[in-house]
Every structure is written in C-alpha cells, then in structure tokens.
Amino acid sequence: MPAKRTTIKDVAKKANVSIRTVSNVINNRDDQMRPGTKSRVERAIKDLGYQVNRSARALKTGKTKVLGLAMPDFDQPFIGFLVNAFDEAARRRGYATVSSLFGFSNERRRDFADSIPRINADGWAYLFEEPIHPDSPLFQQNVPLILISDYSSAGMYDIITMPNTESSQYLTNTLFDQGSSSIAFIGAPESLYDKSAADSDKLKYLIMNATDGNGTLRLKGYVLAHLQHGKEIPWNQVIPTKHMTSFSGVTATYNLLKNKVLPDSIVCVNDAVAMGVISTLIRNGFSIPEQIRVCGFDNIPESEISVPPLTTINFHIDQYAQLAVDALVSRINGNLEPANTFTSGFNLIERESTRIFS
C-alpha cells in the first residue's frame, strides 16, 4: 500500500498548535508569531516531510505561489547567477519559481507568450537585454508583470535596474585617481557606431544623451569620468562588440591591439568580456596588471577565480533579485500604484587584475 500522505493536521498535532498556526507559517503570515512556535512548526514540517499540495491551494485561492522568470537565453554567466538569486529571494517570500526562455525572434516570443497560461505562475519577471515593443505578445498577459532591465517600459511596468552610469564613472575615476593615464573601453554597443557612422562628435552626443541599455550607460560613465578629469576621450580605444560574451572580448582585444599606442587600463562592459580580454592579452605576452590592468562589472562567481582574479563592480545581486521578487509579489497582491523603478546598490571589489594600484 502507498504511504499515507502527511497532512497539515498531522503537522499541527506534532507541533501542538492549531491548523491555522501551521497555515500561517506555510504562507509567511508569521510576523507576530513567537519565534519558538514558528521553530516548532518548521521542525514538525521537516520531521514529517510535509509538502504543500499546490494544486489544491491553487484551486482554493486562485494562486499557485509560483513566480516565473523569463529571459531570452543563457549566453551570459550573469543570467545563471541571477536565476539562482531570484529563486532564493522567492523562497524567502514563500514562493517557488519556474524559469523559461523567450528567445529573440518574434515567432519564439509568440510561442512563449502562448505558453504562459499553461505554466500558471502567479506573475512573471522578464529579463530584457534589448528594447521590446509594447505591443509584443509578451505583454499581452492576464497576470502581473515586472521587468528586470536597463530599458524603459514607458511607465507600463515596474523596472528593476542597476546604477550603470554611476558605477562606471566611479570605476573609471578610481583608475585615474590611482595612477592610470590611458584607459580603454571594451564592449561599446555596435548599434552606436551604426548611428554615428564613426563621427566622434555624434557618438559622444548619443552616449551623453543615452537613458537606457547597460552597455551604453556604462560607456556613458566612462566618458563622464574622462570629462571630469579633463581628459580627451581615446575613441580609437573604445572598442565595440556585437555581444557581451567572452568570445566577443577576445575579438575586441585583437582589434585593440592593432593600435600603435596601447592603454595601461581597460574597462570592460562586463565580467564575461573581461575574461576574454585577459585571456587574449596573456596569450599575446602581456602581463596583468603590470602592463595592462583589466576590470569588469557584475561580480559573477567566476570573476573571483579567474587568472588573475578580476577587479569588478558588484551590483549586490541578492538585493537586485530581492527587489524584483518584492515588486512582483506586491503586484500579485494587488498593488495598483503607478510603475516604479527600483535600483540596486554597488561597490567596487579590487582584486589582482588591477592591484598594482595598491
């Protein structure tokens, strides 16, 4: 015979509390509960192996206690890092998570949009790496949505973002203040060059007036730091990439090495690009940081074990993910306030790839 399923009544009996008290613990309604009572219930749940019957709860409440997280693909190490942080943040709020991909083509996005009712999450967080038209089928949904993105939602949805410009300006200023005299930037968006047709004045205008896109905004911080220090912007050392990957960093580094005069420091648009840059420089006989210092953004786990360990901007991924979960849960719970923008903090983590400054 199959084993008898543990019920909430069994948990209440073992913990010597009411069924309502167990329900409050399960549903995170335990703010006013004595710590000892909560601990006793949690221990009983663990000892008995109790699991919430989510199907029954969804039928009763109309909610599944599941949050969806969707993104175009997994080509960035940062995305896996974020998925883990989002799941942990959701569990702290009593939610499970499901992740899915919506790709880059219109057909793929329509397929994903059609699947959302079947997945049956209470709400979705979309991670965008490019602007998405408001009429996209991704937005034609009957569940709450928020965006994890550096692109505007035109006031339609809450946005979780990073201080891209401020952090990049801080990083570049730090390099100048600690003795660097020539700083390159690898990872400028190719689209900027399509619009400016290699006209440096127009390129500068586009960058200074940019309001979205993490690559453009990080480049903006780099430009602002040069202006702050009265430095000419070395446009021949601002290298565009099509993607923000390690392979793009390799290609961009070879393009940088074509210059007769090389920089003593390189700001990379993210850690993935920086690792491609470091690998290529070392293969070409350069010593890091003695000849060229390299730094990035995101503080992905691999940045700490790269060779040498990478100096990087840490965007507090746990806070970033928690902001996303809290905003989405708030909308699920009926928050009808106008759309907000929530921005994480940052700090600079200095490691061996620039430690010559110390």
Tab-separated table of C-alpha atoms in Angstrom:
chain	number	residue	atom	x	y	z
A	1	MET	CA	0.000	0.000	0.000
A	2	PRO	CA	1.229	3.533	-0.719
A	3	ALA	CA	2.418	5.523	2.265
A	4	LYS	CA	-0.169	7.798	3.855
A	5	ARG	CA	0.291	11.428	2.788
A	6	THR	CA	1.231	13.759	5.626
A	7	THR	CA	-1.410	16.434	6.120
A	8	ILE	CA	-1.417	19.866	7.716
A	9	LYS	CA	-3.431	18.296	10.531
A	10	ASP	CA	-0.547	15.899	11.244
A	11	VAL	CA	1.888	18.819	11.422
A	12	ALA	CA	-0.393	20.724	13.813
A	13	LYS	CA	-0.694	17.699	16.085
A	14	LYS	CA	3.069	17.077	16.221
A	15	ALA	CA	3.847	20.758	16.871
A	16	ASN	CA	0.989	21.018	19.387
A	17	VAL	CA	-0.506	24.047	17.637
A	18	SER	CA	-3.651	24.817	15.669
A	19	ILE	CA	-4.035	24.123	11.955
A	20	ARG	CA	-4.360	27.887	11.467
A	21	THR	CA	-0.938	28.408	13.055
A	22	VAL	CA	0.648	25.897	10.664
A	23	SER	CA	-1.081	27.616	7.745
A	24	ASN	CA	0.306	30.977	8.870
A	25	VAL	CA	3.854	29.585	8.895
A	26	ILE	CA	3.465	27.972	5.477
A	27	ASN	CA	2.090	31.191	3.971
A	28	ASN	CA	4.619	33.511	5.656
A	29	ARG	CA	1.963	35.163	7.833
A	30	ASP	CA	4.088	34.738	10.919
A	31	ASP	CA	5.302	38.265	11.703
A	32	GLN	CA	3.511	38.341	15.052
A	33	MET	CA	4.243	34.720	15.950
A	34	ARG	CA	6.542	33.762	18.784
A	35	PRO	CA	9.897	32.513	17.431
A	36	GLY	CA	9.607	29.323	19.478
A	37	THR	CA	6.221	28.493	17.983
A	38	LYS	CA	7.407	29.102	14.443
A	39	SER	CA	10.510	26.993	15.046
A	40	ARG	CA	8.400	24.136	16.436
A	41	VAL	CA	6.137	24.179	13.366
A	42	GLU	CA	9.075	24.290	10.956
A	43	ARG	CA	10.712	21.370	12.777
A	44	ALA	CA	7.491	19.340	12.573
A	45	ILE	CA	7.184	20.083	8.846
A	46	LYS	CA	10.744	18.873	8.300
A	47	ASP	CA	10.422	15.790	10.532
A	48	LEU	CA	7.213	14.668	8.869
A	49	GLY	CA	8.320	15.553	5.341
A	50	TYR	CA	5.198	17.628	4.835
A	51	GLN	CA	4.745	19.187	1.387
A	52	VAL	CA	2.181	21.771	0.411
A	53	ASN	CA	-0.441	20.497	-2.037
A	54	ARG	CA	-0.038	23.346	-4.514
A	55	SER	CA	-2.770	22.123	-6.850
A	56	ALA	CA	-5.328	22.110	-4.055
A	57	ARG	CA	-4.196	25.506	-2.842
A	58	ALA	CA	-4.393	26.963	-6.343
A	59	LEU	CA	-7.988	25.717	-6.703
A	60	LYS	CA	-8.917	27.222	-3.349
A	61	THR	CA	-7.120	30.574	-3.564
A	62	GLY	CA	-6.634	31.102	-7.284
A	63	LYS	CA	-2.883	31.380	-6.667
A	64	THR	CA	-0.112	28.851	-7.219
A	65	LYS	CA	2.607	30.556	-5.115
A	66	VAL	CA	4.909	30.237	-8.144
A	67	LEU	CA	6.823	33.107	-9.736
A	68	GLY	CA	8.022	32.979	-13.334
A	69	LEU	CA	11.360	34.332	-14.535
A	70	ALA	CA	11.871	34.566	-18.305
A	71	MET	CA	14.878	35.680	-20.334
A	72	PRO	CA	15.991	35.463	-23.980
A	73	ASP	CA	18.775	32.898	-23.454
A	74	PHE	CA	21.562	31.755	-21.130
A	75	ASP	CA	24.570	33.062	-23.080
A	76	GLN	CA	25.655	35.297	-20.167
A	77	PRO	CA	27.155	33.856	-16.972
A	78	PHE	CA	25.334	36.639	-15.126
A	79	ILE	CA	21.947	35.180	-16.093
A	80	GLY	CA	22.535	31.889	-14.289
A	81	PHE	CA	23.807	33.899	-11.326
A	82	LEU	CA	20.565	35.912	-11.343
A	83	VAL	CA	18.313	32.850	-11.689
A	84	ASN	CA	19.813	31.376	-8.518
A	85	ALA	CA	19.464	34.665	-6.611
A	86	PHE	CA	15.866	35.131	-7.818
A	87	ASP	CA	14.935	31.627	-6.664
A	88	GLU	CA	16.445	32.196	-3.228
A	89	ALA	CA	14.671	35.543	-2.883
A	90	ALA	CA	11.363	33.976	-3.938
A	91	ARG	CA	11.688	31.178	-1.403
A	92	ARG	CA	12.231	33.728	1.330
A	93	ARG	CA	8.782	35.053	0.401
A	94	GLY	CA	7.241	31.571	0.326
A	95	TYR	CA	7.215	31.141	-3.452
A	96	ALA	CA	8.619	28.521	-5.787
A	97	THR	CA	9.974	29.584	-9.182
A	98	VAL	CA	9.915	28.460	-12.796
A	99	SER	CA	12.307	29.742	-15.462
A	100	SER	CA	11.840	29.827	-19.223
A	101	LEU	CA	13.378	31.304	-22.376
A	102	PHE	CA	11.636	33.525	-24.917
A	103	GLY	CA	14.477	33.892	-27.427
A	104	PHE	CA	14.965	36.772	-29.852
A	105	SER	CA	12.640	36.022	-32.764
A	106	ASN	CA	9.018	37.150	-32.914
A	107	GLU	CA	7.887	33.573	-33.503
A	108	ARG	CA	9.719	32.304	-30.427
A	109	ARG	CA	8.255	35.072	-28.297
A	110	ARG	CA	4.734	34.329	-29.510
A	111	ASP	CA	5.215	30.657	-28.622
A	112	PHE	CA	6.398	31.573	-25.143
A	113	ALA	CA	3.566	34.079	-24.636
A	114	ASP	CA	1.047	31.384	-25.605
A	115	SER	CA	2.584	29.021	-23.022
A	116	ILE	CA	2.234	31.388	-20.060
A	117	PRO	CA	-1.352	30.360	-19.149
A	118	ARG	CA	-0.283	26.696	-19.163
A	119	ILE	CA	2.673	27.356	-16.878
A	120	ASN	CA	0.239	29.000	-14.458
A	121	ALA	CA	2.630	31.176	-12.452
A	122	ASP	CA	1.079	33.957	-10.368
A	123	GLY	CA	3.233	36.564	-12.139
A	124	TRP	CA	6.297	36.931	-14.329
A	125	ALA	CA	9.571	38.839	-14.224
A	126	TYR	CA	11.055	39.414	-17.692
A	127	LEU	CA	14.793	39.916	-18.098
A	128	PHE	CA	15.368	42.073	-21.191
A	129	GLU	CA	18.701	42.749	-22.883
A	130	GLU	CA	17.173	44.900	-25.628
A	131	PRO	CA	14.122	47.141	-26.038
A	132	ILE	CA	10.872	45.252	-26.605
A	133	HIS	CA	7.908	46.873	-28.370
A	134	PRO	CA	4.926	47.449	-26.039
A	135	ASP	CA	2.696	45.553	-28.479
A	136	SER	CA	4.794	42.390	-28.135
A	137	PRO	CA	2.734	39.300	-27.244
A	138	LEU	CA	4.962	39.022	-24.166
A	139	PHE	CA	2.956	41.882	-22.677
A	140	GLN	CA	-0.494	40.605	-23.673
A	141	GLN	CA	-0.973	38.636	-20.459
A	142	ASN	CA	-3.540	38.454	-17.662
A	143	VAL	CA	-1.003	38.101	-14.856
A	144	PRO	CA	1.206	40.739	-13.187
A	145	LEU	CA	4.482	41.505	-14.944
A	146	ILE	CA	7.662	43.337	-13.950
A	147	LEU	CA	10.858	43.951	-15.926
A	148	ILE	CA	14.455	43.287	-14.934
A	149	SER	CA	16.043	45.527	-17.487
A	150	ASP	CA	18.051	48.623	-18.340
A	151	TYR	CA	15.458	49.660	-20.916
A	152	SER	CA	12.397	51.818	-20.311
A	153	SER	CA	8.916	50.327	-20.070
A	154	ALA	CA	7.323	53.707	-20.912
A	155	GLY	CA	5.735	53.704	-17.465
A	156	MET	CA	3.873	50.448	-18.077
A	157	TYR	CA	5.656	48.149	-15.618
A	158	ASP	CA	7.926	48.220	-12.590
A	159	ILE	CA	11.578	48.055	-13.610
A	160	ILE	CA	14.481	46.619	-11.625
A	161	THR	CA	17.757	48.108	-12.786
A	162	MET	CA	21.376	48.826	-11.861
A	163	PRO	CA	23.314	52.091	-11.396
A	164	ASN	CA	25.215	51.523	-14.631
A	165	THR	CA	26.420	55.058	-15.307
A	166	GLU	CA	27.281	55.910	-11.705
A	167	SER	CA	29.225	52.694	-11.148
A	168	SER	CA	31.171	53.012	-14.399
A	169	GLN	CA	32.071	56.623	-13.669
A	170	TYR	CA	33.221	55.589	-10.187
A	171	LEU	CA	35.314	52.718	-11.564
A	172	THR	CA	36.965	54.868	-14.251
A	173	ASN	CA	37.589	57.692	-11.761
A	174	THR	CA	39.227	55.201	-9.424
A	175	LEU	CA	41.602	54.094	-12.179
A	176	PHE	CA	42.551	57.712	-12.902
A	177	ASP	CA	42.912	58.581	-9.221
A	178	GLN	CA	45.189	55.606	-8.630
A	179	GLY	CA	47.595	56.486	-11.423
A	180	SER	CA	46.220	55.323	-14.752
A	181	SER	CA	46.824	57.710	-17.636
A	182	SER	CA	45.214	55.898	-20.580
A	183	ILE	CA	42.029	53.860	-20.207
A	184	ALA	CA	40.311	51.863	-22.961
A	185	PHE	CA	36.707	50.651	-23.003
A	186	ILE	CA	35.768	47.279	-24.486
A	187	GLY	CA	32.124	46.433	-25.098
A	188	ALA	CA	30.617	49.575	-26.602
A	189	PRO	CA	27.328	48.638	-28.340
A	190	GLU	CA	27.771	48.215	-32.095
A	191	SER	CA	24.437	49.978	-32.620
A	192	LEU	CA	26.009	53.273	-31.511
A	193	TYR	CA	28.505	53.043	-34.335
A	194	ASP	CA	25.756	52.257	-36.833
A	195	LYS	CA	24.038	55.506	-35.836
A	196	SER	CA	27.131	57.696	-35.608
A	197	ALA	CA	28.972	56.413	-38.698
A	198	ALA	CA	32.333	56.804	-36.905
A	199	ASP	CA	31.691	60.526	-36.242
A	200	SER	CA	33.180	61.029	-32.757
A	201	ASP	CA	31.139	64.172	-32.026
A	202	LYS	CA	27.892	62.426	-32.923
A	203	LEU	CA	28.980	59.334	-30.995
A	204	LYS	CA	29.665	61.454	-27.924
A	205	TYR	CA	26.265	63.162	-28.294
A	206	LEU	CA	24.462	59.808	-28.481
A	207	ILE	CA	26.289	58.496	-25.429
A	208	MET	CA	25.763	61.599	-23.309
A	209	ASN	CA	22.036	61.630	-24.086
A	210	ALA	CA	21.516	57.897	-23.543
A	211	THR	CA	18.968	56.844	-20.935
A	212	ASP	CA	18.897	53.060	-21.307
A	213	GLY	CA	20.927	49.979	-22.237
A	214	ASN	CA	23.566	48.770	-19.781
A	215	GLY	CA	26.389	48.814	-22.348
A	216	THR	CA	25.631	52.379	-23.419
A	217	LEU	CA	25.127	53.589	-19.856
A	218	ARG	CA	28.417	52.050	-18.704
A	219	LEU	CA	30.152	53.695	-21.644
A	220	LYS	CA	28.493	56.963	-20.595
A	221	GLY	CA	30.044	56.661	-17.130
A	222	TYR	CA	33.445	56.073	-18.733
A	223	VAL	CA	33.040	59.210	-20.869
A	224	LEU	CA	31.878	61.286	-17.887
A	225	ALA	CA	34.958	60.267	-15.905
A	226	HIS	CA	37.227	61.423	-18.746
A	227	LEU	CA	35.436	64.768	-18.865
A	228	GLN	CA	35.628	65.066	-15.085
A	229	HIS	CA	39.420	64.631	-15.240
A	230	GLY	CA	39.834	66.917	-18.246
A	231	LYS	CA	40.958	64.007	-20.415
A	232	GLU	CA	40.471	63.572	-24.138
A	233	ILE	CA	38.358	60.533	-24.902
A	234	PRO	CA	40.545	58.000	-26.792
A	235	TRP	CA	37.912	56.966	-29.318
A	236	ASN	CA	40.341	54.595	-31.071
A	237	GLN	CA	40.476	52.673	-27.772
A	238	VAL	CA	36.695	52.466	-27.391
A	239	ILE	CA	36.067	49.073	-28.975
A	240	PRO	CA	32.550	47.905	-29.904
A	241	THR	CA	31.288	44.340	-29.545
A	242	LYS	CA	28.212	42.693	-31.008
A	243	HIS	CA	27.619	40.614	-27.886
A	244	MET	CA	28.679	40.853	-24.241
A	245	THR	CA	30.428	37.469	-24.126
A	246	SER	CA	33.964	36.212	-23.537
A	247	PHE	CA	34.330	35.390	-27.242
A	248	SER	CA	33.411	38.982	-28.088
A	249	GLY	CA	36.070	40.091	-25.610
A	250	VAL	CA	38.667	38.030	-27.484
A	251	THR	CA	37.787	39.595	-30.855
A	252	ALA	CA	37.663	43.104	-29.411
A	253	THR	CA	41.082	42.704	-27.778
A	254	TYR	CA	42.689	41.803	-31.099
A	255	ASN	CA	41.097	44.937	-32.560
A	256	LEU	CA	42.520	46.994	-29.701
A	257	LEU	CA	45.994	45.524	-30.209
A	258	LYS	CA	46.038	46.944	-33.747
A	259	ASN	CA	46.587	50.392	-32.212
A	260	LYS	CA	50.192	51.639	-32.082
A	261	VAL	CA	49.685	53.033	-28.569
A	262	LEU	CA	48.045	50.741	-26.041
A	263	PRO	CA	46.270	51.737	-22.819
A	264	ASP	CA	47.520	50.950	-19.334
A	265	SER	CA	43.985	50.036	-18.205
A	266	ILE	CA	40.862	48.539	-19.780
A	267	VAL	CA	37.305	48.928	-18.523
A	268	CYS	CA	35.231	46.024	-19.878
A	269	VAL	CA	31.454	46.213	-20.196
A	270	ASN	CA	31.028	43.102	-18.021
A	271	ASP	CA	32.995	40.286	-16.409
A	272	ALA	CA	32.415	37.859	-19.277
A	273	VAL	CA	34.016	40.253	-21.768
A	274	ALA	CA	36.816	40.973	-19.276
A	275	MET	CA	37.721	37.287	-19.061
A	276	GLY	CA	38.035	37.110	-22.842
A	277	VAL	CA	40.220	40.222	-22.734
A	278	ILE	CA	42.503	38.823	-20.035
A	279	SER	CA	42.903	35.508	-21.843
A	280	THR	CA	43.839	37.235	-25.111
A	281	LEU	CA	46.285	39.667	-23.513
A	282	ILE	CA	48.099	36.862	-21.699
A	283	ARG	CA	48.275	34.763	-24.887
A	284	ASN	CA	49.895	37.752	-26.588
A	285	GLY	CA	52.587	38.143	-23.948
A	286	PHE	CA	51.129	40.922	-21.783
A	287	SER	CA	51.432	40.833	-18.011
A	288	ILE	CA	48.351	41.698	-15.954
A	289	PRO	CA	48.277	44.008	-14.064
A	290	GLU	CA	51.905	45.087	-14.508
A	291	GLN	CA	51.447	46.186	-18.139
A	292	ILE	CA	47.674	46.445	-18.531
A	293	ARG	CA	45.043	46.455	-15.807
A	294	VAL	CA	41.636	44.944	-16.546
A	295	CYS	CA	38.309	45.316	-14.760
A	296	GLY	CA	34.654	44.500	-15.369
A	297	PHE	CA	31.117	44.607	-13.999
A	298	ASP	CA	28.727	42.123	-12.305
A	299	ASN	CA	30.992	40.233	-9.858
A	300	ILE	CA	29.944	36.863	-11.269
A	301	PRO	CA	31.356	33.917	-9.259
A	302	GLU	CA	33.949	33.158	-11.953
A	303	SER	CA	35.489	36.623	-11.531
A	304	GLU	CA	36.991	35.591	-8.194
A	305	ILE	CA	38.772	32.555	-9.636
A	306	SER	CA	39.896	33.963	-12.992
A	307	VAL	CA	43.660	34.257	-13.538
A	308	PRO	CA	44.367	36.791	-12.249
A	309	PRO	CA	41.238	37.367	-10.113
A	310	LEU	CA	39.190	40.149	-11.666
A	311	THR	CA	38.519	43.607	-10.256
A	312	THR	CA	34.811	44.222	-10.751
A	313	ILE	CA	31.759	46.256	-9.842
A	314	ASN	CA	29.486	44.298	-7.524
A	315	PHE	CA	25.808	45.131	-8.109
A	316	HIS	CA	24.619	43.280	-4.985
A	317	ILE	CA	22.850	40.502	-6.866
A	318	ASP	CA	20.960	39.346	-3.763
A	319	GLN	CA	19.477	42.819	-3.323
A	320	TYR	CA	18.816	43.087	-7.070
A	321	ALA	CA	16.898	39.797	-7.089
A	322	GLN	CA	15.033	40.636	-3.882
A	323	LEU	CA	13.887	43.950	-5.370
A	324	ALA	CA	12.487	42.014	-8.335
A	325	VAL	CA	10.691	39.438	-6.210
A	326	ASP	CA	9.275	42.042	-3.813
A	327	ALA	CA	7.990	44.189	-6.686
A	328	LEU	CA	6.356	41.210	-8.393
A	329	VAL	CA	4.762	39.866	-5.190
A	330	SER	CA	3.445	43.352	-4.447
A	331	ARG	CA	1.721	43.442	-7.853
A	332	ILE	CA	0.359	39.925	-7.345
A	333	ASN	CA	-1.102	41.077	-4.037
A	334	GLY	CA	-2.991	43.885	-5.748
A	335	ASN	CA	-0.666	46.899	-5.685
A	336	LEU	CA	-2.111	49.334	-8.252
A	337	GLU	CA	0.343	52.214	-7.768
A	338	PRO	CA	1.984	53.746	-10.865
A	339	ALA	CA	5.002	51.846	-12.177
A	340	ASN	CA	8.220	52.352	-10.218
A	341	THR	CA	11.923	51.978	-10.933
A	342	PHE	CA	13.995	50.145	-8.311
A	343	THR	CA	17.788	50.410	-8.453
A	344	SER	CA	20.314	48.189	-6.678
A	345	GLY	CA	23.407	49.498	-4.934
A	346	PHE	CA	27.015	48.817	-5.932
A	347	ASN	CA	30.549	48.656	-4.628
A	348	LEU	CA	33.978	48.145	-6.193
A	349	ILE	CA	35.788	44.888	-5.443
A	350	GLU	CA	39.500	45.307	-6.133
A	351	ARG	CA	41.401	42.141	-6.978
A	352	GLU	CA	44.724	41.224	-8.581
A	353	SER	CA	43.815	42.302	-12.120
A	354	THR	CA	44.333	45.939	-11.038
A	355	ARG	CA	46.119	45.524	-7.719
A	356	ILE	CA	49.267	47.288	-8.915
A	357	PHE	CA	47.447	50.447	-7.808
A	358	SER	CA	47.632	49.344	-4.195
